[in-house]
XYZ file of C-alpha atoms in Angstrom:
555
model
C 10.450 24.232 12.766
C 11.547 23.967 8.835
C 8.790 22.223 6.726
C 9.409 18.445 5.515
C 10.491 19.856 2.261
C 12.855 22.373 3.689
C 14.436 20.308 6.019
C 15.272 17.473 2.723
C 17.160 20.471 0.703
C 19.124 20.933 3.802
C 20.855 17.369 3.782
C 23.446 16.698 2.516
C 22.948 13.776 0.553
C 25.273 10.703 0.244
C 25.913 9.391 -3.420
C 23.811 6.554 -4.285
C 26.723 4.453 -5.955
C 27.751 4.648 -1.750
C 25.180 3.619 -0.927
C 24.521 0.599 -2.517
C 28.771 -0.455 -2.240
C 28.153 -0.026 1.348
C 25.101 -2.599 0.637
C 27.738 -4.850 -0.961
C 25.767 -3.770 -4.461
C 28.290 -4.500 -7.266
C 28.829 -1.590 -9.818
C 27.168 -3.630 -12.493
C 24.090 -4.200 -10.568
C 23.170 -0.839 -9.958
C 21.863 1.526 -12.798
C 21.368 5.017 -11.798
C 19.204 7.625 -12.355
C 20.875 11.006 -11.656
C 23.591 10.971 -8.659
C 20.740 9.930 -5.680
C 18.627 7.525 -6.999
C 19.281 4.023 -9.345
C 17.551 1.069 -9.693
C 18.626 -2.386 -9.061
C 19.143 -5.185 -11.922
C 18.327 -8.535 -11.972
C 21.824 -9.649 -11.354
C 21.804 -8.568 -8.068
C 18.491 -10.587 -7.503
C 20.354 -13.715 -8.794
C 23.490 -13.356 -6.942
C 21.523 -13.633 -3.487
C 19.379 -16.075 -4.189
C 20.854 -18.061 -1.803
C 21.764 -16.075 0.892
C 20.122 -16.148 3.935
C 17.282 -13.444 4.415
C 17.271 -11.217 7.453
C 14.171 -10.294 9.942
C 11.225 -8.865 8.136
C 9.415 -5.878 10.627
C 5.854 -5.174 9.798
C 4.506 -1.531 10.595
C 1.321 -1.008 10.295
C -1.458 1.518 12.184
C -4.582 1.519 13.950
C -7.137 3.601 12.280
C -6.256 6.730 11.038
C -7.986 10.057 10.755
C -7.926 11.862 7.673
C -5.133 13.905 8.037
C -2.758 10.344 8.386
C -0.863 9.472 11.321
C 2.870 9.143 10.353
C 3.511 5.777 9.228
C 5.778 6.071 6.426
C 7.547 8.602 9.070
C 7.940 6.094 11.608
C 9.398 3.187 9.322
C 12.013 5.875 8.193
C 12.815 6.962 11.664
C 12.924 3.417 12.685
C 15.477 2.348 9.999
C 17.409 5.372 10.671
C 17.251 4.417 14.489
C 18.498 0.889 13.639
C 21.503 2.485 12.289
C 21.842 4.152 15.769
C 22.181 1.598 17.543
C 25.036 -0.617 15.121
C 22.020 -3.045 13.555
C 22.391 -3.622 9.557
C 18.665 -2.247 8.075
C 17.052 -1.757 4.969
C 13.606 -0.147 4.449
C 11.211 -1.357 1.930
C 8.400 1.500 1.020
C 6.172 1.882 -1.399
C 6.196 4.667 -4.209
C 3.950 8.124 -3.671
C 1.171 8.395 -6.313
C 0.390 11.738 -8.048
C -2.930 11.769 -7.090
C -2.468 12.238 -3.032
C 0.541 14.462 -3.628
C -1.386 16.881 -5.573
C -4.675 16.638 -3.962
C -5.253 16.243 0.269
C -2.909 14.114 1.598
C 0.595 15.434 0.183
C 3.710 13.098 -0.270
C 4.582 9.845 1.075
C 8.301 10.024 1.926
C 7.979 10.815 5.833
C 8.189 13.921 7.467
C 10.374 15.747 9.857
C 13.791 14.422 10.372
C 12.649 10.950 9.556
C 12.253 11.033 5.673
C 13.225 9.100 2.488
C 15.199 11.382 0.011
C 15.268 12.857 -2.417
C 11.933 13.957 -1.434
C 11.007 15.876 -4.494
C 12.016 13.323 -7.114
C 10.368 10.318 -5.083
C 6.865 12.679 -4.782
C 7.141 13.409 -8.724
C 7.815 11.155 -11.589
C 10.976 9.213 -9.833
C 12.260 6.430 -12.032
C 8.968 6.648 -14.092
C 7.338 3.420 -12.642
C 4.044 4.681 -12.439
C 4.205 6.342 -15.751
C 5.349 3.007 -17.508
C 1.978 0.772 -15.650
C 0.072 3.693 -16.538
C 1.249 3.022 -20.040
C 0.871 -0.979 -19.753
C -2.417 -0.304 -18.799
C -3.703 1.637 -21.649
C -2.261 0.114 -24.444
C -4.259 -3.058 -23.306
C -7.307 -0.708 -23.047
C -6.583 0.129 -26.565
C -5.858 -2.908 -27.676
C -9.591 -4.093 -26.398
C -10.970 -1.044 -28.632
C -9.081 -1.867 -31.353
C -10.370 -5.505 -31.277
C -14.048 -4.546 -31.402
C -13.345 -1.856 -34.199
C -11.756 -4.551 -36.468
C -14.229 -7.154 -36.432
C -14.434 -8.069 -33.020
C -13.699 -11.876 -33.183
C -13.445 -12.777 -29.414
C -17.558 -11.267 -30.005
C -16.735 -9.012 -27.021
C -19.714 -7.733 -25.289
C -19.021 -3.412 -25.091
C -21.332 -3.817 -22.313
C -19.382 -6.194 -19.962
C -16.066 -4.546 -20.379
C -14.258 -4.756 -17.238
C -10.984 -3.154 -17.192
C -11.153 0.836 -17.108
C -8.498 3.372 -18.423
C -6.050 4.785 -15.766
C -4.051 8.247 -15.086
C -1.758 8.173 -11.879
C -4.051 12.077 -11.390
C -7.141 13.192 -8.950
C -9.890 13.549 -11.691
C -13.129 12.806 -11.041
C -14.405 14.411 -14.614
C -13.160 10.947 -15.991
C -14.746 8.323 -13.485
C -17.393 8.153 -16.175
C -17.056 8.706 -20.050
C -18.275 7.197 -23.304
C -15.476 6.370 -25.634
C -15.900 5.748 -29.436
C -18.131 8.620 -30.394
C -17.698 10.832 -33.422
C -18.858 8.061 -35.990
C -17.373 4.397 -37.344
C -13.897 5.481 -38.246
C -13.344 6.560 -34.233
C -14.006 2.690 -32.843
C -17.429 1.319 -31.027
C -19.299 3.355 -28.699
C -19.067 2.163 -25.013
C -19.232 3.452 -21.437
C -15.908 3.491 -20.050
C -14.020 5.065 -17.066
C -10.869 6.192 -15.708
C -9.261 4.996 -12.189
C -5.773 6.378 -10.546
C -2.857 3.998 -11.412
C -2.788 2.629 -8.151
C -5.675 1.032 -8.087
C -5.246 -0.750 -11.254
C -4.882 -4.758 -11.148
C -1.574 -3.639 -13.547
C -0.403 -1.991 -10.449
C -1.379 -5.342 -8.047
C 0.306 -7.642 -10.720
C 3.346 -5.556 -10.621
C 3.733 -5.584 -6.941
C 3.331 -9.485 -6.837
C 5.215 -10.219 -9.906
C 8.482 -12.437 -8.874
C 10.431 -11.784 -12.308
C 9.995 -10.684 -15.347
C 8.445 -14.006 -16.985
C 5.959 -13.857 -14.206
C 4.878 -10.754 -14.859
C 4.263 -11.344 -18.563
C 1.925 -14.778 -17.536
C 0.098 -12.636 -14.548
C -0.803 -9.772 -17.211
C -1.695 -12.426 -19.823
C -4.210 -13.852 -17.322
C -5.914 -10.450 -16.782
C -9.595 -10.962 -17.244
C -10.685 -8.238 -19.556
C -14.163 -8.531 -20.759
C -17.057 -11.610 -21.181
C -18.131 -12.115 -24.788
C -21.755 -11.810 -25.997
C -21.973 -15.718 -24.452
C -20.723 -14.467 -21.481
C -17.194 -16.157 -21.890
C -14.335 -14.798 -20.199
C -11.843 -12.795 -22.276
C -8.696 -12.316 -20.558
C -5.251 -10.050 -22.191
C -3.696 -13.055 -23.955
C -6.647 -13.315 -25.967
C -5.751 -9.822 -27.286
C -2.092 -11.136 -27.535
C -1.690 -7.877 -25.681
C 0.575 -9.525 -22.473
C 4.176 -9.440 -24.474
C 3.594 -5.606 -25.156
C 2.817 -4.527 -22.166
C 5.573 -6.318 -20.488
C 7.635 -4.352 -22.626
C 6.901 -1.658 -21.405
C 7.463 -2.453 -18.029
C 10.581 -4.103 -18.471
C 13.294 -1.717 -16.912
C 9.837 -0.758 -14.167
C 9.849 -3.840 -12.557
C 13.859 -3.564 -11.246
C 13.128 -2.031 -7.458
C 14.489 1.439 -6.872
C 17.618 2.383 -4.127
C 17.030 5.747 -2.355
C 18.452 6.313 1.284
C 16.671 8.695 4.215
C 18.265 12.056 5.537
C 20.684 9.915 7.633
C 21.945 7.440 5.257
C 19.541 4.223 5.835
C 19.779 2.672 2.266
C 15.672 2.244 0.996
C 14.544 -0.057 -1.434
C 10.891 1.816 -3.120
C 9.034 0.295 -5.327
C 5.299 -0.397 -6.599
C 2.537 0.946 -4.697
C -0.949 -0.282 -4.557
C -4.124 1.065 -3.189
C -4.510 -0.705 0.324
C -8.682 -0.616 -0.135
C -9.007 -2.153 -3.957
C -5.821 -4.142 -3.724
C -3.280 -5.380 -0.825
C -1.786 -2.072 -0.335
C 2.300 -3.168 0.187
C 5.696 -2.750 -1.630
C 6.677 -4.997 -4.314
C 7.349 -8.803 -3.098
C 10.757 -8.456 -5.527
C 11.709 -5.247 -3.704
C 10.817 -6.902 -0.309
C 13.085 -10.122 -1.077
C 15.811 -8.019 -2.328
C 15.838 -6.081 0.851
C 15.534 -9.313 3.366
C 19.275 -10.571 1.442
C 20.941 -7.188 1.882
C 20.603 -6.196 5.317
C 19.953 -8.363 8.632
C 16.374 -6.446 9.105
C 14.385 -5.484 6.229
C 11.644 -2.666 7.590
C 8.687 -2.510 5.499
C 5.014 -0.345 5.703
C 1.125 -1.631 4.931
C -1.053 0.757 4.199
C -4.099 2.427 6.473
C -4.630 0.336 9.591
C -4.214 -3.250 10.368
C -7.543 -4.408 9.676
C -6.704 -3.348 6.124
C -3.358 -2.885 5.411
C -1.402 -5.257 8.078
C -4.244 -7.958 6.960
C -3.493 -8.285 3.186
C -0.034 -8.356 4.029
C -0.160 -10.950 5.842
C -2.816 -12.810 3.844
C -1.898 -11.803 0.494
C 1.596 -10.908 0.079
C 3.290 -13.097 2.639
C 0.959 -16.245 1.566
C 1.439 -15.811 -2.461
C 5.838 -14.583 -1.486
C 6.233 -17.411 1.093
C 6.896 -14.610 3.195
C 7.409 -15.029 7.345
C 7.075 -11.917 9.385
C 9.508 -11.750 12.586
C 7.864 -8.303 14.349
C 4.476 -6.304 14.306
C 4.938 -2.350 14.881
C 1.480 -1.354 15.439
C 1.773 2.869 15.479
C -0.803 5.150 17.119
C -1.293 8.371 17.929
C -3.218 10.314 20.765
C -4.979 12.208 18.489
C -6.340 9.271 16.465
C -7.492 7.715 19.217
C -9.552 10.917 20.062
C -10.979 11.378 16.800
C -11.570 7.363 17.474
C -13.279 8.565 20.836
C -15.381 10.879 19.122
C -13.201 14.165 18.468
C -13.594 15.806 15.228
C -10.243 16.366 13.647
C -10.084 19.657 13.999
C -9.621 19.761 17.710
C -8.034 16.707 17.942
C -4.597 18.637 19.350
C -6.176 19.368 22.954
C -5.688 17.730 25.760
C -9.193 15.601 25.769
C -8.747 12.196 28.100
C -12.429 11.154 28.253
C -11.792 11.036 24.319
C -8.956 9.088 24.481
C -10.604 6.795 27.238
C -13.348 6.373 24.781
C -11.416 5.953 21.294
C -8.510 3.937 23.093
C -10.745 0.462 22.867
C -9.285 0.908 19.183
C -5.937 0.064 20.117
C -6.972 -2.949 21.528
C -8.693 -4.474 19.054
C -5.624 -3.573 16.571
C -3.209 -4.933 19.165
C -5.461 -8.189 19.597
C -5.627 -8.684 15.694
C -2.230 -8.794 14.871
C -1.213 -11.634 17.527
C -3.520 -13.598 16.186
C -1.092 -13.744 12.973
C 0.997 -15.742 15.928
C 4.034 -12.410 15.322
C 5.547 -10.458 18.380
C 3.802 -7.057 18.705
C 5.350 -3.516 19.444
C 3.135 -0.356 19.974
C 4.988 2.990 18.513
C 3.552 5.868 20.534
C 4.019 8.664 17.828
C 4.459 11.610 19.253
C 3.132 14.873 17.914
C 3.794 18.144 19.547
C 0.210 18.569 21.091
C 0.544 15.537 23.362
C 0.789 15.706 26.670
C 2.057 13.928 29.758
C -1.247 12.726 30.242
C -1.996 11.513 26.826
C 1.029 9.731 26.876
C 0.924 8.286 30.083
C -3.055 6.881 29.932
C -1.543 4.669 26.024
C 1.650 3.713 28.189
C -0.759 2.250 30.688
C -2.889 0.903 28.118
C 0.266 -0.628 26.349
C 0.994 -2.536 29.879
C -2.402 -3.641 30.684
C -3.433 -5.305 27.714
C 0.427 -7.180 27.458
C 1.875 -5.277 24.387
C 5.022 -3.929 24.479
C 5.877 -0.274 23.728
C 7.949 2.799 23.266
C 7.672 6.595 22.931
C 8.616 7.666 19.002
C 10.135 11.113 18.408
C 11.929 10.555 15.178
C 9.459 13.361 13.477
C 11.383 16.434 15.805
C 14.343 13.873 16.250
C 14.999 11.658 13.676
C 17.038 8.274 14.218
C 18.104 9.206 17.440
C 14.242 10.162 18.478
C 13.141 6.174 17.353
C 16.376 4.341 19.701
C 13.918 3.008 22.295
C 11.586 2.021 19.620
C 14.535 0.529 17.558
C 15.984 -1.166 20.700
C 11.985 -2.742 21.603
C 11.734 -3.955 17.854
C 15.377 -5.938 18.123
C 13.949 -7.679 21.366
C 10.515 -8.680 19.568
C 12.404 -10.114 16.703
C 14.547 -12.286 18.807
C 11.340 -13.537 19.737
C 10.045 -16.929 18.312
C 7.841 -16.070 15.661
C 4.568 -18.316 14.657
C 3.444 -16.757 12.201
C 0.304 -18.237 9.966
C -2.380 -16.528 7.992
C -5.487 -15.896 9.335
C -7.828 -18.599 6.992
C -6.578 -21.416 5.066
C -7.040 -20.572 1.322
C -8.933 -23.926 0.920
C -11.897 -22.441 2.096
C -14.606 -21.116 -0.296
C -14.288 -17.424 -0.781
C -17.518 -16.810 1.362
C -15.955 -18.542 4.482
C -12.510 -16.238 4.103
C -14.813 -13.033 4.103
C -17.052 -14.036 6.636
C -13.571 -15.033 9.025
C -11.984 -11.701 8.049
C -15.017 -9.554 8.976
C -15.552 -12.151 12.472
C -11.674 -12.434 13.604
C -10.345 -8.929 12.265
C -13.433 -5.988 12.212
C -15.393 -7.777 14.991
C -18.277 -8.353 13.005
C -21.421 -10.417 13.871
C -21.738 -11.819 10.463
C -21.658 -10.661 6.866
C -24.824 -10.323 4.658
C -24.068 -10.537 0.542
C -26.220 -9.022 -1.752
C -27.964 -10.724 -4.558
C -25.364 -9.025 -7.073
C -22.907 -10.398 -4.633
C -23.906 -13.868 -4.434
C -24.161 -14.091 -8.668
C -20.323 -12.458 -8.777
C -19.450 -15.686 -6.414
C -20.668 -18.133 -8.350
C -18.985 -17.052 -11.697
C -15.604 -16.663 -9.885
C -15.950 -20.256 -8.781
C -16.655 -21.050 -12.492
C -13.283 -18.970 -13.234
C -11.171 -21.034 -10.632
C -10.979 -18.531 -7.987
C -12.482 -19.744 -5.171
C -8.849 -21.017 -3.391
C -7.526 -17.741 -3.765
C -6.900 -15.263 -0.957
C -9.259 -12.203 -0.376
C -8.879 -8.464 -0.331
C -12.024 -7.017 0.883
C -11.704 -3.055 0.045
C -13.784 -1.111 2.915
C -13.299 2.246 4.413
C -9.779 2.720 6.443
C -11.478 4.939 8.855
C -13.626 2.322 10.882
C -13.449 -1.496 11.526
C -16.345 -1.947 9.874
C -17.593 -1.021 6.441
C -19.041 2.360 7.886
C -16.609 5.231 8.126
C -18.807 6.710 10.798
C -18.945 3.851 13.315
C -15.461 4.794 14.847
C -13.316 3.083 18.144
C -13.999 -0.548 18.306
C -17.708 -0.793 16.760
C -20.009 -4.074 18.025
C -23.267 -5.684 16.879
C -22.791 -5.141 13.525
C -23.016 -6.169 9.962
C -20.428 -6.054 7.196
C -22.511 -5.664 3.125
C -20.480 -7.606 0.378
C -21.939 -5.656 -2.074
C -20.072 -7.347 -5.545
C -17.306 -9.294 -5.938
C -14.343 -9.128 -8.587
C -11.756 -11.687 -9.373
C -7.834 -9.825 -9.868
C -7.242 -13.023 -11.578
C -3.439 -11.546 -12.646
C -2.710 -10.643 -9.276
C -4.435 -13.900 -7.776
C -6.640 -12.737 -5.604
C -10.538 -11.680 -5.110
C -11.474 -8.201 -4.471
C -15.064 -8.627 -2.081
C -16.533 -4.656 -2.618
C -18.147 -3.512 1.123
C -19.054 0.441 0.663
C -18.560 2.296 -2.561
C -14.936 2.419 -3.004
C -13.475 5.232 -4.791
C -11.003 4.471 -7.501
C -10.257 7.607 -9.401
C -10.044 10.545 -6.348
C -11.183 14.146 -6.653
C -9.114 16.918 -5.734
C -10.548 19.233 -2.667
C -11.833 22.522 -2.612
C -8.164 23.604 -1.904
C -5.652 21.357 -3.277
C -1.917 21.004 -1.976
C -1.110 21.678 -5.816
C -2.430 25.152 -5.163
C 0.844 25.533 -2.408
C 3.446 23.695 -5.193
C 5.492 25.818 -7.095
C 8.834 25.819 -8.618
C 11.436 29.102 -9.165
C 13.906 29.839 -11.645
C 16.558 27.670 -10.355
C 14.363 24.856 -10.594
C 13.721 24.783 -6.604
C 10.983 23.397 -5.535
C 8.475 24.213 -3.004
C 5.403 23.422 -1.233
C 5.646 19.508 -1.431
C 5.156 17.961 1.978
């Protein structure tokens, strides 16, 4: 079979000013970036305001194994399978980052004959979204610096500086640095740090943002710092908010791509789905819903993580109403779930799957508690057998979710028509959806009903640190916010190792950080990484480009 990025150069791609006219996208409301790609204005936003919005599909995952279990490519080969069957679909995606492309995972357009194109530009720089938050994000680190070098009036406290430096790049040589060294002239010396774009509140704030105004009074409300006193300092007390929404003026318009067959794709934002809520942008999202009668959109890593803040966070701060759940798993995720180590996760193994299955259910149980019509993708890989198959199916039927078989990785759109066809049935569905806690309750009570209702938890214990972080976000009105508790993806609890459906244990809250921008509360359980490493043997290593400007190696 032709790799993911041989298979893009093959297509023949359709014009994106097509695209968008078949989309009933005016001429003036599209600006474009080369012939395949262009970004959509705010006119377009205005002109549907009052149109009526389409269903909203949900896919989301159980819990994956390292190597990722096809996601993105099932929302592509589902939109392209809508299109098979005569329904009107969008797809809403987030952008790759830099980091995974060039490190372990590789790119985040799909794969097979079920991708998002054009693959290369959409894995590199794009439209330049993440290089303009990257940008946002700095000049308010500088702008901090610059504050304490020329008198410091706010009284900042070097030590309590909260917001780190960013680079959309794996490198862990900058997780910890000292800036301001080199004597007076070269600013205050400080510890200081480096994350990956996507896990800057910049990024969060960006994804949430409903319009430009917005945007500029989310990043003014960034909380920055504490003074000597121990007073908050947030970006509008370094003026810095009108600068940096400057910058991220022409960022903030959603991008129009299409897949290999034509399904038009609305990409945009893309936050980290442990330190923030892990979804598309909500203007991208709302754009979608008015163009097409089902808007398809992704969550990242499972639906304990992923599926959870978008339904908590996204939907309840966007006034958002999902109409369908499609819950994808894999046979050999459920095997590693059953004990399998990855590497021999492509043989046949049923005890395994008997074993790591029990993680199915407990995905398929948590997302109908959001009151939304559930459908299980089976994604398909080429190692599966009859057997495999046959044992989910079973599973599927037993424990009352519905289901279908998805080829669209080996077939594209016409590999995802069952799926497609199961999806149209579940929207038709009534739909009851409501968030999983009411965001009147104190922040401790949403944790503690996250870990209970959606990880299976027996209780949550909060560390001193923990408990003092609480009581100054109360002080700093967060307490009726919504939560994001960043854990490991790999496990429903907070320990990567404890894999299937884990019981009798304890999630650790071990600090607690108020996104005040975005508007929500990030509750810490496990050392979460925000700036990556690259592996002994990164996918850069493979990426290489020839005198034509052809590129290779991306996957």
């Amino acid at each position: 079979m032709l790799t993911d990025i041989e298979i893009a150069q093959q297509t023949k791609l359709v014009p994106i000013a097509r695209i968008a006219s078949e989309l009933g996208i005016l001429e003036e409301e599209l600006e474009p970036y080369g012939r395949f790609k262009a970004k959509l204005n705010d006119s377009l936003t205005q002109r549907l305001a009052g149109k009526k919005d389409g269903k909203l599909i949900l896919v989301t995952a159980i819990n994956p194994t390292p190597a990722g279990e096809g996601k993105t490519t099932t929302t592509a080969g589902l939109g392209q399978a809508m299109k098979k069957i005569g329904k009107n679909a969008i797809i809403a995606l987030r952008e790759p980052s830099l980091g995974p492309v060039f490190g372990i995972k590789g790119g985040a357009a799909g794969g097979g004959y079920a991708q998002v194109v054009p693959m290369e530009d959409i894995n590199l720089h794009f439209t330049g979204d993440f290089h303009a938050i990257t940008s946002a994000n700095n000049l308010l680190c500088a702008m901090l610096d610059n504050h304490m070098q020329q008198g410091n009036v706010l009284q900042i406290d070097p030590r309590r500086v909260l917001i780190k430096r960013c680079l959309d790049m794996n490198d862990r040589a900058l997780r910890n640095i000292v800036v301001g060294l080199g004597g007076k002239v070269n600013g205050v010396p400080r510890e200081d740090g480096f994350c990956i774009t996507v896990a800057t509140e910049i990024m969060a704030i960006f994804c949430l943002a409903t319009d430009l105004a917005d945007l500029k009074k989310r990043l003014g409300k960034i909380l920055v710092a504490y003074s000597y006193s121990g007073a908050p300092v947030y970006a509008a007390d370094l003026k810095a908010q009108g600068a940096m929404a400057a910058l991220l003026k022409d960022a903030i318009n959603p991008n129009l791509v299409q897949t290999l067959e034509g399904t038009p794709v609305i990409m945009h934002g893309g936050p980290f789905a442990n330190i923030a809520h892990g979804c598309n942008s909500v203007r991208a999202t709302r754009l979608a819903l008015k163009l097409a009668d089902y808007c398809i959109t992704e969550a990242g890593f499972g639906s304990d993580l992923g599926a959870e803040k978008f339904m908590d966070i996204k939907c309840r701060l966007a006034g958002l109403k999902p109409d369908a759940v499609v819950l994808v798993a894999t046979a050999r995720a459920l095997k590693y779930n059953g004990g399998v180590p990855k590497a021999e996760t492509a043989n046949e193994n049923l005890e395994a799957l008997k074993k790591g299955i029990v993680n199915l259910g407990a995905h398929i149980e948590n997302m109908k508690k959001y009151g939304v019509p559930v459908v299980v993708a089976i994604n398909r890989f080429l190692t599966d057998t009859d057997a495999e198959l046959s044992f989910i199916e079973n599973y599927c039927r037993e424990n009352g979710a519905d289901f279908a078989l998805s080829e669209v990785f080996a077939k594209g759109g016409e590999g995802g028509v069952a799926l497609a066809e199961k999806v149209v049935a579940a929207a038709e569905q009534p739909s009851d959806f409501h968030p999983i806690y009411s965001e009147k309750l104190p922040v401790r009570e949403k944790i503690e009903t996250i870990a209970r209702e959606i990880y299976g938890a027996d209780g949550v214990v909060f560390t001193a640190k923990a408990e003092k972080s609480m009581k100054e976000i109360e002080t700093l009105g967060g307490n009726e916010m919504p939560v994001c508790i960043a854990k490991t993806q790999y496990s429903l609890s907070d320990n990567a190792a404890l894999l299937g459906r884990p019981t009798g244990f304890q999630i650790t809250i071990r600090d607690l950080r108020i996104s005040n921008g975005a508007g929500f509360v990030v509750a810490y359980a496990g050392d979460i990484m925000t700036m990556p490493g690259l592996p002994k043997a990164p996918s850069a290593e493979k990426i290489d480009v020839d005198e034509q400007g052809r590129i290779s190696g991306l996957f």
